[in-house]
Coordinates of C-alpha atoms in Angstrom, one line a residue:
M45 CA -23.2 -12.0 -10.2
T46 CA -20.1 -10.1 -12.4
R47 CA -16.4 -10.9 -12.7
V48 CA -14.5 -7.9 -12.8
G49 CA -10.9 -7.4 -12.8
A50 CA -9.0 -4.8 -10.8
I51 CA -5.1 -3.8 -11.1
D52 CA -3.4 -1.4 -8.7
C53 CA 0.1 -0.5 -10.2
G54 CA 2.0 1.3 -7.4
T55 CA 5.9 2.4 -6.9
N56 CA 6.7 -0.8 -6.0
S57 CA 4.2 -3.4 -6.9
I58 CA 1.4 -4.3 -9.8
R59 CA -1.3 -6.3 -8.2
L60 CA -4.3 -7.9 -9.8
L61 CA -7.5 -9.0 -8.4
I62 CA -10.0 -11.1 -10.5
A63 CA -13.3 -11.1 -8.7
D64 CA -17.3 -12.2 -8.5
A65 CA -19.0 -9.2 -7.2
G66 CA -22.2 -9.5 -6.0
G67 CA -24.5 -9.1 -2.6
A68 CA -22.2 -10.2 -0.7
G69 CA -19.4 -8.5 -1.6
L70 CA -16.3 -9.8 -3.4
T71 CA -15.3 -13.6 -4.0
D72 CA -11.7 -13.7 -5.0
V73 CA -10.6 -15.7 -8.2
V74 CA -7.4 -14.7 -8.7
R75 CA -5.2 -12.5 -6.2
L76 CA -1.4 -11.8 -7.6
M77 CA 1.2 -9.3 -7.2
K78 CA 4.5 -8.9 -8.5
V79 CA 7.1 -6.3 -7.5
V80 CA 8.0 -4.3 -10.9
R81 CA 9.5 -1.2 -8.8
L82 CA 8.0 1.0 -11.3
G83 CA 9.0 4.2 -9.4
Q84 CA 12.7 3.4 -9.4
G85 CA 14.5 6.6 -9.3
V86 CA 11.3 8.7 -9.6
D87 CA 11.9 10.7 -6.6
A88 CA 15.2 12.0 -7.9
T89 CA 14.6 12.0 -11.6
G90 CA 11.1 12.7 -12.1
V91 CA 10.8 10.0 -15.0
L92 CA 9.7 6.5 -15.2
A93 CA 12.9 4.5 -15.7
E94 CA 13.2 2.3 -19.2
D95 CA 13.7 -0.8 -17.4
A96 CA 11.0 -0.4 -14.6
L97 CA 8.7 0.3 -17.7
E98 CA 9.8 -3.2 -19.4
R99 CA 9.2 -5.2 -16.0
T100 CA 5.9 -3.1 -15.8
F101 CA 4.7 -4.0 -19.3
A102 CA 5.7 -7.9 -19.1
A103 CA 3.5 -8.1 -15.8
A104 CA 0.6 -6.3 -17.8
E105 CA 0.7 -8.9 -20.7
E106 CA 0.4 -11.4 -17.8
Y107 CA -2.2 -9.8 -16.3
A108 CA -4.0 -9.7 -19.8
R109 CA -3.5 -13.2 -20.3
L110 CA -5.0 -14.2 -16.7
L111 CA -8.1 -11.4 -17.5
R112 CA -9.0 -13.1 -20.7
G113 CA -8.6 -16.4 -19.7
H114 CA -11.0 -16.1 -16.2
G115 CA -13.5 -14.1 -18.7
A116 CA -13.3 -10.8 -16.5
E117 CA -16.3 -8.8 -18.0
H118 CA -15.0 -5.3 -16.6
L119 CA -11.5 -3.9 -15.9
R120 CA -10.3 -1.3 -13.9
F121 CA -6.8 0.0 -14.0
V122 CA -5.6 2.2 -11.6
A123 CA -2.0 3.9 -11.4
T124 CA -0.8 5.9 -8.2
S125 CA 2.2 7.8 -6.7
A126 CA 5.3 7.1 -9.2
T127 CA 3.1 7.7 -12.4
R128 CA 1.4 10.8 -10.5
D129 CA 5.2 12.3 -10.4
A130 CA 6.7 11.1 -13.9
A131 CA 7.2 13.6 -16.2
N132 CA 6.8 10.9 -19.1
R133 CA 4.0 9.0 -17.5
Q134 CA 2.4 9.2 -21.3
V135 CA 4.9 6.7 -22.2
F136 CA 3.1 4.0 -19.4
V137 CA -0.4 5.2 -20.3
D138 CA 0.0 4.2 -24.0
G139 CA 2.0 0.9 -23.2
I140 CA -0.4 -0.2 -20.5
R141 CA -3.4 0.8 -23.0
S142 CA -1.7 -1.4 -25.9
R143 CA -1.5 -4.4 -23.7
L144 CA -4.6 -4.2 -21.9
G145 CA -7.3 -2.4 -24.1
V146 CA -8.0 -0.4 -21.3
E147 CA -7.0 3.5 -20.0
P148 CA -5.1 3.4 -16.9
E149 CA -6.1 5.8 -14.6
V150 CA -3.4 8.3 -12.8
I151 CA -5.7 8.8 -9.8
S152 CA -5.2 11.7 -7.4
G153 CA -3.9 11.1 -3.7
D154 CA -7.4 11.9 -2.7
E155 CA -8.9 9.3 -4.6
E156 CA -6.5 6.8 -3.6
A157 CA -7.1 7.3 -0.1
A158 CA -11.1 7.0 -0.7
L159 CA -10.3 3.7 -2.7
S160 CA -8.0 2.2 0.2
F161 CA -10.6 3.3 2.8
T162 CA -13.5 1.5 0.6
G163 CA -11.5 -1.8 0.3
A164 CA -10.5 -2.0 4.0
A165 CA -13.8 -0.9 5.6
S166 CA -15.7 -3.4 3.0
V167 CA -14.5 -6.4 5.5
L168 CA -13.7 -4.8 9.0
A169 CA -17.5 -4.2 9.7
P170 CA -16.8 -1.2 11.9
R171 CA -19.3 -0.5 14.6
P172 CA -22.0 2.3 14.3
G173 CA -20.0 5.9 14.4
Q174 CA -16.6 4.3 15.2
R175 CA -14.0 6.3 13.5
I176 CA -11.5 4.2 11.7
L177 CA -8.0 5.7 10.6
V178 CA -7.0 3.6 7.4
V179 CA -3.4 4.3 6.8
D180 CA -2.1 2.9 3.3
L181 CA 1.7 2.6 3.3
G182 CA 2.9 2.4 0.0
G183 CA 6.0 2.8 -1.9
G184 CA 5.9 6.2 -3.1
S185 CA 3.0 7.7 -0.8
T186 CA 0.9 7.2 2.2
E187 CA -2.6 7.9 2.3
F188 CA -4.7 8.8 5.8
V189 CA -8.1 8.8 5.8
L190 CA -10.5 8.9 8.6
G191 CA -14.1 7.6 8.2
T192 CA -16.9 5.7 9.7
A193 CA -19.4 3.1 8.2
D194 CA -21.0 5.9 6.3
G195 CA -17.7 7.0 4.4
V196 CA -14.9 9.3 4.2
Q197 CA -14.7 12.3 6.7
A198 CA -11.1 13.5 6.1
A199 CA -8.1 12.3 3.7
R200 CA -4.7 13.2 2.8
S201 CA -1.9 11.7 0.4
V202 CA 1.5 12.9 1.2
D203 CA 4.6 11.7 -0.8
M204 CA 6.2 9.6 1.7
G205 CA 6.6 5.7 1.2
C206 CA 9.0 2.8 1.5
V207 CA 10.7 3.3 -2.0
R208 CA 10.8 6.8 -1.8
F209 CA 12.2 7.3 1.8
T210 CA 14.9 4.3 1.0
E211 CA 16.2 6.2 -1.8
R212 CA 16.0 9.6 -0.2
H213 CA 17.4 8.3 3.2
L214 CA 18.2 5.0 4.3
K215 CA 21.6 4.3 2.1
Q216 CA 23.7 2.2 4.2
D217 CA 22.8 -1.5 5.2
P218 CA 21.8 -1.5 7.9
P219 CA 20.9 2.4 8.0
S220 CA 23.0 4.8 9.6
A221 CA 21.8 6.4 13.5
A222 CA 22.1 10.0 11.6
E223 CA 20.1 8.4 8.3
I224 CA 17.2 7.1 10.6
A225 CA 17.1 10.5 12.6
A226 CA 16.8 12.4 9.4
A227 CA 14.0 10.3 7.8
E228 CA 12.2 10.1 11.3
A229 CA 11.9 14.0 11.3
D230 CA 11.1 13.8 7.5
I231 CA 8.3 11.5 8.5
N232 CA 6.9 13.7 11.6
A233 CA 7.2 16.9 9.4
Y234 CA 4.6 15.0 6.8
L235 CA 2.5 13.8 9.7
D236 CA 2.2 17.2 10.7
E237 CA 1.1 18.3 7.0
V238 CA -1.5 15.6 7.5
L239 CA -2.6 16.7 10.8
A240 CA -3.5 20.0 9.6
E241 CA -6.5 18.1 7.4
V242 CA -7.2 15.2 9.0
P243 CA -7.8 15.1 12.8
L244 CA -5.9 12.0 13.5
D245 CA -6.8 12.7 17.4
R246 CA -10.4 11.6 16.9
A247 CA -9.4 8.1 15.6
D248 CA -11.2 5.4 17.7
R249 CA -9.0 2.5 15.7
L250 CA -6.2 2.6 13.6
V251 CA -5.9 0.2 10.4
G252 CA -2.7 -0.3 8.4
V253 CA -2.7 -1.6 4.8
A254 CA -0.4 -2.7 2.0
G255 CA 3.1 -4.7 1.8
S256 CA 5.2 -2.9 4.1
V257 CA 2.2 -3.3 7.2
T258 CA 1.3 -7.2 6.2
T259 CA 5.1 -7.8 6.5
I260 CA 5.9 -6.1 9.5
T261 CA 2.8 -7.9 10.9
A262 CA 4.5 -11.3 9.6
H263 CA 7.4 -10.4 11.2
A264 CA 5.7 -9.7 14.7
L265 CA 3.9 -13.1 14.5
D266 CA 7.2 -14.8 13.7
L267 CA 5.7 -16.8 10.6
D268 CA 7.1 -19.8 9.2
E269 CA 5.7 -18.4 5.9
Y270 CA 3.6 -15.4 4.4
R271 CA 0.0 -16.3 5.4
P272 CA -2.5 -13.8 4.7
E273 CA -5.1 -15.7 6.2
I274 CA -3.3 -15.4 9.6
I275 CA -2.1 -11.4 9.1
H276 CA -5.6 -10.1 7.8
G277 CA -7.3 -8.8 10.9
T278 CA -4.5 -9.1 13.4
D279 CA -4.4 -6.8 16.1
L280 CA -0.9 -5.9 17.7
D281 CA -0.3 -3.6 20.4
G282 CA 2.2 -0.4 20.0
A283 CA 4.9 -2.0 21.7
R284 CA 4.6 -5.4 19.6
I285 CA 4.4 -3.1 16.4
A286 CA 7.7 -0.8 17.7
A287 CA 9.9 -4.0 18.3
A288 CA 9.0 -5.6 14.9
C289 CA 9.6 -2.4 13.1
T290 CA 13.0 -1.8 15.1
S291 CA 13.9 -5.3 14.4
L292 CA 13.6 -5.1 10.6
L293 CA 15.0 -1.6 10.5
T294 CA 18.1 -2.4 12.4
M295 CA 18.5 -5.8 10.0
S296 CA 20.9 -6.1 6.9
R297 CA 19.7 -6.8 3.7
R298 CA 21.1 -10.2 4.0
Q299 CA 19.1 -11.0 7.2
R300 CA 16.0 -9.8 6.1
A301 CA 16.1 -12.0 2.9
A302 CA 16.7 -14.8 5.1
L303 CA 13.4 -14.5 6.9
P304 CA 10.7 -17.1 5.2
Y305 CA 8.1 -14.5 5.1
M306 CA 9.9 -11.9 3.2
H307 CA 9.0 -11.3 -0.3
P308 CA 12.2 -10.5 -2.4
G309 CA 11.0 -7.5 -3.6
R310 CA 10.7 -6.1 0.0
V311 CA 13.8 -6.7 0.7
D312 CA 15.7 -3.4 0.2
V313 CA 12.8 -1.2 1.5
I314 CA 11.1 -2.9 4.2
G315 CA 13.3 -0.7 6.7
A316 CA 12.0 2.4 5.5
G317 CA 8.5 1.2 5.6
A318 CA 9.0 -0.3 9.2
L319 CA 10.4 3.2 10.4
I320 CA 7.4 5.0 8.8
W321 CA 4.9 2.5 10.4
R322 CA 6.5 2.8 13.7
T323 CA 6.7 6.5 13.9
V324 CA 2.9 6.8 12.8
N325 CA 1.8 4.3 15.4
A326 CA 3.9 6.3 18.0
R327 CA 2.2 9.3 16.7
I328 CA -1.2 8.3 16.7
T329 CA -0.9 6.9 20.3
E330 CA 0.5 10.3 21.4
L331 CA -2.3 12.4 19.8
T332 CA -5.0 9.9 21.3
G333 CA -3.7 10.3 24.8
G334 CA -3.2 6.5 24.7
R335 CA -7.1 5.6 23.4
V336 CA -5.6 3.9 20.5
D337 CA -2.5 1.8 21.3
G338 CA -1.6 -0.3 18.5
A339 CA -3.2 -1.3 15.1
T340 CA -5.3 -3.9 13.0
T341 CA -3.6 -5.3 9.9
S342 CA -6.3 -5.7 6.7
E343 CA -5.0 -7.7 3.7
H344 CA -8.1 -5.8 2.1
D345 CA -7.1 -2.5 0.8
I346 CA -7.2 -0.2 -2.3
L347 CA -7.3 -3.2 -4.8
D348 CA -10.6 -4.5 -3.2
G349 CA -11.5 -0.7 -3.4
I350 CA -10.9 -0.9 -7.4
A351 CA -13.2 -4.1 -7.8
L352 CA -15.7 -2.5 -6.1
S353 CA -15.8 0.3 -8.0
A354 CA -15.5 -1.8 -11.3
A355 CA -18.3 -3.9 -10.2
Q356 CA -20.6 -0.4 -9.6
T357 CA -19.4 0.5 -13.3
A358 CA -20.3 -2.7 -14.7
C359 CA -23.8 -2.6 -13.2
R360 CA -25.0 0.7 -14.3

């Protein structure tokens, strides 16, 4: 048994997993998320904002204390979309290294996709030969990964996420019909790019991961609080997904903030996440001729993939 630490630093949140890794997989010790909005304004400015860096560094300092306190033997820190895009990412790299004593890895979209698939597949137990399409809907990018129990067959990461699309398209509260139409056209253009590399029509099952998808699922289930043990593994048909997404998209931010399962850091961006997820689901249903109509939600994602890779490194 090896105790490892994994940190996933995305566009909207920074997440920590401390876990014991052994023959049975991962056993959680600590799983924590903080919304720091590192990608604030990156789509427009191309740089990480100073206040966003300060929020991220404060979270990293807290995570460093937890890692020391729980005796994590090996840590892997992965940064994704916002950091990939930022001209001043070295400031981020230096700040993380000084606080955590580890070099943060600014990974490619392809590696992000592979880690997301590994994390989701580790708990889904796909049938032999079953082709699973894992969609990791993040703040700055979305990864599409098609694979089987034997591994990844095709993957593509595109610059489409709930923070990026809120800043780019959905400026009114609630968004106007014209804003929604423009965003939807942009989403479908990105899906055309994905389709050129990933045969989405060959999927046997659609799995959605990350905070937008899990929050949409909580909304569809009308939970009295955010309950990951209920959300994980939930299967929703296309109609329920579309209804939940449309509901969140057309709410005001004040209405979203009143929902008992809504994290405060998602209130302003969940509408864009819902629009992306609704459009992706509809497109997959169309491409598969209705064979795949709906999706499974997984609470296990890239963070689990990072932890598993850290365990493999520690055991070498």
